[in-house]
PDB file of C-alpha atoms in Angstrom:
ATOM      1  CA  UNK A   1       0.057  -0.242   0.021  1.00 50.00           C
ATOM      2  CA  UNK A   2       2.497   2.161   0.984  1.00 49.00           C
ATOM      3  CA  UNK A   3       4.747   1.719  -2.299  1.00 52.00           C
ATOM      4  CA  UNK A   4       1.645   2.172  -4.630  1.00 55.00           C
ATOM      5  CA  UNK A   5       1.185   5.868  -2.630  1.00 56.00           C
ATOM      6  CA  UNK A   6       4.972   6.296  -3.764  1.00 51.00           C
ATOM      7  CA  UNK A   7       4.710   5.437  -6.977  1.00 59.00           C
ATOM      8  CA  UNK A   8       1.216   7.571  -7.448  1.00 63.00           C
ATOM      9  CA  UNK A   9       3.031  10.543  -6.110  1.00 64.00           C
ATOM     10  CA  UNK A  10       6.265  10.018  -7.993  1.00 70.00           C
ATOM     11  CA  UNK A  11       3.743  10.234 -11.317  1.00 75.00           C
ATOM     12  CA  UNK A  12       2.592  13.124 -10.115  1.00 75.00           C
ATOM     13  CA  UNK A  13       4.996  15.464  -9.568  1.00 72.00           C
ATOM     14  CA  UNK A  14       6.684  14.077 -12.915  1.00 76.00           C
ATOM     15  CA  UNK A  15       3.252  15.124 -14.429  1.00 80.00           C
ATOM     16  CA  UNK A  16       4.004  19.093 -13.173  1.00 80.00           C
ATOM     17  CA  UNK A  17       5.914  20.021 -15.546  1.00 82.00           C
ATOM     18  CA  UNK A  18       4.053  18.754 -18.688  1.00 86.00           C
ATOM     19  CA  UNK A  19       1.218  20.413 -17.436  1.00 87.00           C
ATOM     20  CA  UNK A  20       2.755  23.462 -16.973  1.00 87.00           C
ATOM     21  CA  UNK A  21       4.202  23.300 -20.816  1.00 86.00           C
ATOM     22  CA  UNK A  22       0.090  22.972 -21.757  1.00 89.00           C
ATOM     23  CA  UNK A  23      -1.083  25.491 -19.890  1.00 90.00           C
ATOM     24  CA  UNK A  24       1.427  27.428 -21.233  1.00 87.00           C
ATOM     25  CA  UNK A  25       0.708  26.470 -25.096  1.00 87.00           C
ATOM     26  CA  UNK A  26      -2.875  27.283 -24.301  1.00 91.00           C
ATOM     27  CA  UNK A  27      -2.470  30.551 -23.068  1.00 90.00           C
ATOM     28  CA  UNK A  28       0.000  31.081 -25.934  1.00 87.00           C
ATOM     29  CA  UNK A  29      -3.006  30.273 -28.625  1.00 88.00           C
ATOM     30  CA  UNK A  30      -5.254  32.324 -26.973  1.00 89.00           C
ATOM     31  CA  UNK A  31      -3.100  35.274 -26.771  1.00 85.00           C
ATOM     32  CA  UNK A  32      -1.917  35.069 -30.138  1.00 83.00           C
ATOM     33  CA  UNK A  33       0.768  37.974 -30.041  1.00 83.00           C
ATOM     34  CA  UNK A  34       4.207  37.629 -31.033  1.00 81.00           C
ATOM     35  CA  UNK A  35       4.811  39.193 -27.347  1.00 83.00           C
ATOM     36  CA  UNK A  36       3.563  35.724 -26.242  1.00 88.00           C
ATOM     37  CA  UNK A  37       5.521  33.095 -28.054  1.00 91.00           C
ATOM     38  CA  UNK A  38       4.538  29.180 -27.277  1.00 88.00           C
ATOM     39  CA  UNK A  39       6.822  26.725 -26.210  1.00 88.00           C
ATOM     40  CA  UNK A  40       8.220  25.222 -29.133  1.00 90.00           C
ATOM     41  CA  UNK A  41       9.034  28.583 -30.365  1.00 90.00           C
ATOM     42  CA  UNK A  42      11.144  29.376 -27.117  1.00 90.00           C
ATOM     43  CA  UNK A  43      12.841  25.560 -27.283  1.00 91.00           C
ATOM     44  CA  UNK A  44      13.790  26.364 -31.376  1.00 89.00           C
ATOM     45  CA  UNK A  45      15.260  29.378 -30.097  1.00 89.00           C
ATOM     46  CA  UNK A  46      17.198  27.763 -27.182  1.00 89.00           C
ATOM     47  CA  UNK A  47      18.703  25.444 -29.622  1.00 90.00           C
ATOM     48  CA  UNK A  48      19.477  28.277 -32.170  1.00 88.00           C
ATOM     49  CA  UNK A  49      21.196  30.040 -28.921  1.00 87.00           C
ATOM     50  CA  UNK A  50      23.372  26.535 -27.731  1.00 87.00           C
ATOM     51  CA  UNK A  51      24.504  25.841 -31.299  1.00 86.00           C
ATOM     52  CA  UNK A  52      25.763  29.420 -31.674  1.00 77.00           C
ATOM     53  CA  UNK A  53      27.440  28.728 -28.474  1.00 72.00           C
ATOM     54  CA  UNK A  54      26.414  32.217 -26.669  1.00 81.00           C
ATOM     55  CA  UNK A  55      23.966  30.101 -24.323  1.00 87.00           C
ATOM     56  CA  UNK A  56      26.237  27.762 -22.936  1.00 88.00           C
ATOM     57  CA  UNK A  57      29.205  30.602 -22.505  1.00 90.00           C
ATOM     58  CA  UNK A  58      26.525  32.551 -20.846  1.00 90.00           C
ATOM     59  CA  UNK A  59      25.425  29.902 -18.560  1.00 91.00           C
ATOM     60  CA  UNK A  60      28.868  29.217 -17.496  1.00 91.00           C
ATOM     61  CA  UNK A  61      29.713  32.520 -16.546  1.00 92.00           C
ATOM     62  CA  UNK A  62      26.225  32.993 -14.333  1.00 92.00           C
ATOM     63  CA  UNK A  63      26.758  29.080 -12.890  1.00 92.00           C
ATOM     64  CA  UNK A  64      30.469  29.667 -12.074  1.00 92.00           C
ATOM     65  CA  UNK A  65      29.698  33.271 -10.316  1.00 92.00           C
ATOM     66  CA  UNK A  66      26.753  31.442  -8.356  1.00 92.00           C
ATOM     67  CA  UNK A  67      29.052  28.715  -7.269  1.00 93.00           C
ATOM     68  CA  UNK A  68      31.629  30.768  -5.694  1.00 94.00           C
ATOM     69  CA  UNK A  69      29.481  32.967  -3.934  1.00 93.00           C
ATOM     70  CA  UNK A  70      27.537  30.164  -2.464  1.00 93.00           C
ATOM     71  CA  UNK A  71      30.754  28.417  -1.224  1.00 93.00           C
ATOM     72  CA  UNK A  72      31.887  31.715   0.492  1.00 94.00           C
ATOM     73  CA  UNK A  73      28.655  32.622   2.172  1.00 94.00           C
ATOM     74  CA  UNK A  74      28.001  28.945   3.173  1.00 93.00           C
ATOM     75  CA  UNK A  75      31.561  29.036   4.932  1.00 94.00           C
ATOM     76  CA  UNK A  76      31.561  32.137   6.324  1.00 94.00           C
ATOM     77  CA  UNK A  77      27.789  31.942   7.369  1.00 93.00           C
ATOM     78  CA  UNK A  78      28.450  28.737   8.834  1.00 92.00           C
ATOM     79  CA  UNK A  79      31.346  30.012  10.924  1.00 93.00           C
ATOM     80  CA  UNK A  80      29.626  33.280  12.214  1.00 93.00           C
ATOM     81  CA  UNK A  81      26.591  31.378  12.759  1.00 92.00           C
ATOM     82  CA  UNK A  82      28.592  28.842  14.878  1.00 89.00           C
ATOM     83  CA  UNK A  83      29.946  31.567  17.451  1.00 92.00           C
ATOM     84  CA  UNK A  84      26.512  33.664  17.743  1.00 92.00           C
ATOM     85  CA  UNK A  85      24.825  30.301  18.609  1.00 88.00           C
ATOM     86  CA  UNK A  86      27.185  29.184  21.403  1.00 85.00           C
ATOM     87  CA  UNK A  87      28.027  32.754  22.817  1.00 87.00           C
ATOM     88  CA  UNK A  88      25.093  34.551  23.938  1.00 87.00           C
ATOM     89  CA  UNK A  89      27.639  37.761  24.548  1.00 89.00           C
ATOM     90  CA  UNK A  90      28.451  37.742  20.774  1.00 90.00           C
ATOM     91  CA  UNK A  91      25.043  37.162  19.798  1.00 88.00           C
ATOM     92  CA  UNK A  92      23.546  40.131  21.708  1.00 90.00           C
ATOM     93  CA  UNK A  93      26.529  42.473  20.260  1.00 89.00           C
ATOM     94  CA  UNK A  94      26.458  41.483  16.753  1.00 89.00           C
ATOM     95  CA  UNK A  95      22.675  40.669  16.231  1.00 88.00           C
ATOM     96  CA  UNK A  96      21.513  44.259  15.322  1.00 90.00           C
ATOM     97  CA  UNK A  97      24.190  43.937  12.405  1.00 90.00           C
ATOM     98  CA  UNK A  98      22.693  40.333  10.923  1.00 89.00           C
ATOM     99  CA  UNK A  99      18.985  42.216  11.536  1.00 90.00           C
ATOM    100  CA  UNK A 100      20.794  44.634   9.248  1.00 91.00           C
ATOM    101  CA  UNK A 101      22.276  42.351   6.683  1.00 90.00           C
ATOM    102  CA  UNK A 102      18.916  40.528   6.568  1.00 89.00           C
ATOM    103  CA  UNK A 103      17.214  43.777   5.537  1.00 90.00           C
ATOM    104  CA  UNK A 104      19.368  45.706   3.495  1.00 89.00           C
ATOM    105  CA  UNK A 105      18.034  45.801   0.226  1.00 88.00           C
ATOM    106  CA  UNK A 106      20.069  43.575  -2.332  1.00 87.00           C
ATOM    107  CA  UNK A 107      20.322  46.408  -5.028  1.00 88.00           C
ATOM    108  CA  UNK A 108      21.865  48.692  -2.842  1.00 90.00           C
ATOM    109  CA  UNK A 109      24.867  46.429  -1.967  1.00 91.00           C
ATOM    110  CA  UNK A 110      25.383  45.875  -5.488  1.00 89.00           C
ATOM    111  CA  UNK A 111      25.260  49.361  -6.431  1.00 91.00           C
ATOM    112  CA  UNK A 112      27.826  50.190  -3.495  1.00 92.00           C
ATOM    113  CA  UNK A 113      29.977  47.308  -4.320  1.00 91.00           C
ATOM    114  CA  UNK A 114      30.370  48.471  -7.857  1.00 90.00           C
ATOM    115  CA  UNK A 115      31.129  52.218  -7.136  1.00 91.00           C
ATOM    116  CA  UNK A 116      33.645  51.083  -5.139  1.00 92.00           C
ATOM    117  CA  UNK A 117      35.355  48.373  -6.871  1.00 91.00           C
ATOM    118  CA  UNK A 118      33.902  48.853 -10.416  1.00 87.00           C
ATOM    119  CA  UNK A 119      32.131  46.541 -12.416  1.00 85.00           C
ATOM    120  CA  UNK A 120      34.544  43.829 -12.138  1.00 87.00           C
ATOM    121  CA  UNK A 121      33.818  39.808 -11.011  1.00 89.00           C
ATOM    122  CA  UNK A 122      34.883  40.036  -7.411  1.00 91.00           C
ATOM    123  CA  UNK A 123      32.564  43.164  -6.911  1.00 91.00           C
ATOM    124  CA  UNK A 124      29.600  40.941  -8.144  1.00 91.00           C
ATOM    125  CA  UNK A 125      30.534  38.143  -6.524  1.00 93.00           C
ATOM    126  CA  UNK A 126      31.301  39.895  -3.092  1.00 94.00           C
ATOM    127  CA  UNK A 127      28.280  41.422  -3.460  1.00 92.00           C
ATOM    128  CA  UNK A 128      26.431  37.932  -3.454  1.00 92.00           C
ATOM    129  CA  UNK A 129      28.181  36.783  -0.873  1.00 93.00           C
ATOM    130  CA  UNK A 130      27.232  39.809   1.361  1.00 93.00           C
ATOM    131  CA  UNK A 131      23.451  39.307   0.744  1.00 91.00           C
ATOM    132  CA  UNK A 132      23.483  35.552   1.265  1.00 90.00           C
ATOM    133  CA  UNK A 133      25.598  34.928   4.416  1.00 93.00           C
ATOM    134  CA  UNK A 134      23.240  36.902   7.258  1.00 93.00           C
ATOM    135  CA  UNK A 135      20.612  34.310   6.210  1.00 91.00           C
ATOM    136  CA  UNK A 136      23.152  31.263   6.627  1.00 92.00           C
ATOM    137  CA  UNK A 137      24.074  32.480  10.093  1.00 93.00           C
ATOM    138  CA  UNK A 138      20.523  33.287  11.363  1.00 92.00           C
ATOM    139  CA  UNK A 139      19.844  29.319  10.383  1.00 91.00           C
ATOM    140  CA  UNK A 140      23.176  27.892  11.667  1.00 90.00           C
ATOM    141  CA  UNK A 141      22.833  29.930  14.697  1.00 91.00           C
ATOM    142  CA  UNK A 142      19.599  28.748  15.551  1.00 88.00           C
ATOM    143  CA  UNK A 143      20.847  24.853  14.892  1.00 87.00           C
ATOM    144  CA  UNK A 144      23.742  25.453  17.329  1.00 84.00           C
ATOM    145  CA  UNK A 145      21.472  26.647  20.112  1.00 84.00           C
ATOM    146  CA  UNK A 146      19.314  23.399  19.200  1.00 80.00           C
ATOM    147  CA  UNK A 147      21.889  21.133  19.579  1.00 75.00           C
ATOM    148  CA  UNK A 148      20.909  18.372  22.027  1.00 68.00           C
ATOM    149  CA  UNK A 149      23.642  19.122  25.150  1.00 67.00           C
ATOM    150  CA  UNK A 150      23.057  15.834  26.764  1.00 65.00           C
ATOM    151  CA  UNK A 151      24.440  14.029  24.010  1.00 65.00           C
ATOM    152  CA  UNK A 152      27.357  16.237  24.244  1.00 64.00           C
ATOM    153  CA  UNK A 153      27.385  15.955  28.259  1.00 64.00           C
ATOM    154  CA  UNK A 154      27.108  11.849  27.684  1.00 65.00           C
ATOM    155  CA  UNK A 155      29.944  11.996  24.709  1.00 65.00           C
ATOM    156  CA  UNK A 156      32.500  13.666  27.007  1.00 66.00           C
ATOM    157  CA  UNK A 157      31.558  11.588  30.510  1.00 65.00           C
ATOM    158  CA  UNK A 158      32.707   8.303  27.972  1.00 64.00           C
ATOM    159  CA  UNK A 159      35.533  10.384  26.828  1.00 70.00           C
ATOM    160  CA  UNK A 160      34.796  10.252  23.268  1.00 67.00           C
ATOM    161  CA  UNK A 161      37.661  11.700  20.995  1.00 67.00           C
ATOM    162  CA  UNK A 162      36.924  15.463  19.768  1.00 62.00           C
ATOM    163  CA  UNK A 163      36.964  14.500  16.090  1.00 70.00           C
ATOM    164  CA  UNK A 164      34.656  10.906  16.612  1.00 68.00           C
ATOM    165  CA  UNK A 165      32.151  13.302  18.800  1.00 67.00           C
ATOM    166  CA  UNK A 166      31.728  15.998  16.389  1.00 67.00           C
ATOM    167  CA  UNK A 167      30.981  13.205  13.533  1.00 69.00           C
ATOM    168  CA  UNK A 168      28.850  11.233  15.450  1.00 67.00           C
ATOM    169  CA  UNK A 169      26.741  13.869  17.636  1.00 69.00           C
ATOM    170  CA  UNK A 170      27.392  16.934  16.408  1.00 75.00           C
ATOM    171  CA  UNK A 171      27.190  16.843  12.491  1.00 74.00           C
ATOM    172  CA  UNK A 172      23.677  15.192  12.472  1.00 74.00           C
ATOM    173  CA  UNK A 173      22.113  17.395  14.084  1.00 78.00           C
ATOM    174  CA  UNK A 174      23.705  20.521  12.125  1.00 82.00           C
ATOM    175  CA  UNK A 175      22.858  19.034   9.016  1.00 84.00           C
ATOM    176  CA  UNK A 176      19.465  19.501   8.690  1.00 85.00           C
ATOM    177  CA  UNK A 177      20.346  22.984   9.378  1.00 87.00           C
ATOM    178  CA  UNK A 178      23.100  23.269   6.862  1.00 87.00           C
ATOM    179  CA  UNK A 179      20.867  21.588   4.335  1.00 87.00           C
ATOM    180  CA  UNK A 180      18.095  24.625   5.162  1.00 86.00           C
ATOM    181  CA  UNK A 181      20.654  27.141   4.317  1.00 87.00           C
ATOM    182  CA  UNK A 182      22.294  25.700   1.012  1.00 87.00           C
ATOM    183  CA  UNK A 183      18.476  24.968  -0.307  1.00 85.00           C
ATOM    184  CA  UNK A 184      17.483  28.806   0.696  1.00 83.00           C
ATOM    185  CA  UNK A 185      20.542  30.238  -0.023  1.00 81.00           C
ATOM    186  CA  UNK A 186      20.763  28.655  -3.942  1.00 83.00           C
ATOM    187  CA  UNK A 187      17.406  29.935  -4.494  1.00 82.00           C
ATOM    188  CA  UNK A 188      18.153  33.144  -3.319  1.00 85.00           C
ATOM    189  CA  UNK A 189      21.705  33.401  -5.149  1.00 88.00           C
ATOM    190  CA  UNK A 190      20.396  32.426  -8.664  1.00 85.00           C
ATOM    191  CA  UNK A 191      17.882  35.289  -8.562  1.00 85.00           C
ATOM    192  CA  UNK A 192      20.557  37.559  -7.181  1.00 88.00           C
ATOM    193  CA  UNK A 193      23.512  36.898  -9.453  1.00 90.00           C
ATOM    194  CA  UNK A 194      21.031  37.986 -12.542  1.00 89.00           C
ATOM    195  CA  UNK A 195      19.702  40.648 -11.280  1.00 87.00           C
ATOM    196  CA  UNK A 196      23.314  41.989 -10.513  1.00 89.00           C
ATOM    197  CA  UNK A 197      24.612  40.639 -13.883  1.00 89.00           C
ATOM    198  CA  UNK A 198      21.795  43.027 -15.745  1.00 87.00           C
ATOM    199  CA  UNK A 199      23.539  45.673 -13.562  1.00 84.00           C
ATOM    200  CA  UNK A 200      26.605  45.666 -14.550  1.00 79.00           C
ATOM    201  CA  UNK A 201      28.831  42.503 -16.188  1.00 78.00           C
ATOM    202  CA  UNK A 202      30.643  41.308 -19.262  1.00 79.00           C
ATOM    203  CA  UNK A 203      28.078  38.200 -19.928  1.00 83.00           C
ATOM    204  CA  UNK A 204      26.206  35.941 -18.099  1.00 87.00           C
ATOM    205  CA  UNK A 205      22.317  35.032 -17.976  1.00 89.00           C
ATOM    206  CA  UNK A 206      21.224  38.263 -16.524  1.00 89.00           C
ATOM    207  CA  UNK A 207      23.548  40.537 -18.965  1.00 90.00           C
ATOM    208  CA  UNK A 208      22.166  38.943 -21.922  1.00 91.00           C
ATOM    209  CA  UNK A 209      18.596  39.275 -20.602  1.00 90.00           C
ATOM    210  CA  UNK A 210      19.228  42.692 -20.157  1.00 90.00           C
ATOM    211  CA  UNK A 211      20.046  43.251 -23.815  1.00 90.00           C
ATOM    212  CA  UNK A 212      17.225  41.060 -25.044  1.00 90.00           C
ATOM    213  CA  UNK A 213      14.925  43.590 -22.689  1.00 90.00           C
ATOM    214  CA  UNK A 214      16.277  46.782 -24.546  1.00 89.00           C
ATOM    215  CA  UNK A 215      15.129  45.319 -28.027  1.00 88.00           C
ATOM    216  CA  UNK A 216      11.713  43.901 -26.966  1.00 88.00           C
ATOM    217  CA  UNK A 217      12.636  40.035 -27.358  1.00 90.00           C
ATOM    218  CA  UNK A 218      10.479  38.147 -25.426  1.00 91.00           C
ATOM    219  CA  UNK A 219      11.424  35.046 -27.138  1.00 91.00           C
ATOM    220  CA  UNK A 220      15.321  35.112 -26.070  1.00 91.00           C
ATOM    221  CA  UNK A 221      13.977  36.470 -22.613  1.00 91.00           C
ATOM    222  CA  UNK A 222      11.976  32.977 -22.204  1.00 92.00           C
ATOM    223  CA  UNK A 223      14.840  31.072 -24.053  1.00 92.00           C
ATOM    224  CA  UNK A 224      17.379  32.491 -21.454  1.00 91.00           C
ATOM    225  CA  UNK A 225      15.140  31.886 -18.757  1.00 90.00           C
ATOM    226  CA  UNK A 226      13.908  28.386 -19.466  1.00 90.00           C
ATOM    227  CA  UNK A 227      17.460  27.190 -19.982  1.00 91.00           C
ATOM    228  CA  UNK A 228      18.973  28.424 -16.478  1.00 89.00           C
ATOM    229  CA  UNK A 229      15.766  26.949 -15.149  1.00 88.00           C
ATOM    230  CA  UNK A 230      16.372  23.723 -16.421  1.00 89.00           C
ATOM    231  CA  UNK A 231      20.220  23.734 -14.703  1.00 88.00           C
ATOM    232  CA  UNK A 232      18.226  24.783 -11.327  1.00 86.00           C
ATOM    233  CA  UNK A 233      16.160  22.156 -11.671  1.00 85.00           C
ATOM    234  CA  UNK A 234      18.550  19.416 -12.647  1.00 88.00           C
ATOM    235  CA  UNK A 235      20.772  20.610  -9.843  1.00 86.00           C
ATOM    236  CA  UNK A 236      17.500  20.133  -7.209  1.00 83.00           C
ATOM    237  CA  UNK A 237      16.770  16.677  -8.349  1.00 83.00           C
ATOM    238  CA  UNK A 238      19.515  15.127  -9.100  1.00 86.00           C
ATOM    239  CA  UNK A 239      22.039  16.940  -6.596  1.00 84.00           C
ATOM    240  CA  UNK A 240      20.043  18.286  -3.490  1.00 83.00           C
ATOM    241  CA  UNK A 241      17.367  15.727  -3.207  1.00 82.00           C
ATOM    242  CA  UNK A 242      19.739  12.367  -3.118  1.00 85.00           C
ATOM    243  CA  UNK A 243      22.258  14.875  -0.912  1.00 81.00           C
ATOM    244  CA  UNK A 244      19.659  15.030   1.303  1.00 80.00           C
ATOM    245  CA  UNK A 245      18.267  11.505   1.098  1.00 80.00           C
ATOM    246  CA  UNK A 246      21.940  10.371   1.839  1.00 79.00           C
ATOM    247  CA  UNK A 247      22.688  12.514   4.993  1.00 74.00           C
ATOM    248  CA  UNK A 248      19.280  12.289   6.639  1.00 70.00           C
ATOM    249  CA  UNK A 249      18.398   9.255   6.508  1.00 64.00           C
ATOM    250  CA  UNK A 250      19.192   8.256   9.558  1.00 55.00           C
ATOM    251  CA  UNK A 251      16.380  10.196  10.342  1.00 57.00           C
ATOM    252  CA  UNK A 252      13.742   7.885   8.676  1.00 53.00           C
ATOM    253  CA  UNK A 253      15.834   4.408   9.750  1.00 49.00           C
TER     254      UNK A 253
END
């Protein structure tokens, strides 16, 4: 019975994207306007752009920037969140900083970095990292606060080595918070990188969408958007979900 429910859920989930394309096709047929292209027209544009190599180069630039900003923000955010979660004094001292970082508009950070550092790759990645880090820090701070101190005390009483204690007790408890930070962070970074590329860059998906916007080329905009979303969805299904099942499998055991 349980297996049948799982199979049914899988089929329903698999039908989600085809249903979206069907709705898109019907709406495009109803609109019947050059500014509302059909999925077929957009897919044809994707093929054309991919064969001309512009699409692949722009995707590579955007994904590279997103990857660097993601690694930097996760590393810094985990370190800050861990420190704030363990030291109440630090948390009280820097809580206002975190609050400002969470609420300051991303566009302000991007413009300030571009003015100070120029329209450079480093400025773009730094701006994305600054916007993402506070979110990771807050999530990890709550994760450290939620640690079961009883397990830590038990491990210390039995003189469990530090590295083994980290692997068996601390890391499994913190991994749900790390994965939550990673998933929410990725969804935020994808968007911010594109916006910052529109503001100023020498290439990338956002840069190319800005060019198409100036020419009112909605087919090109949707082609780049769809190609980029395909990469994001593939990353979710083939990287994040298997990683989540592998890391958090002990919770269903």
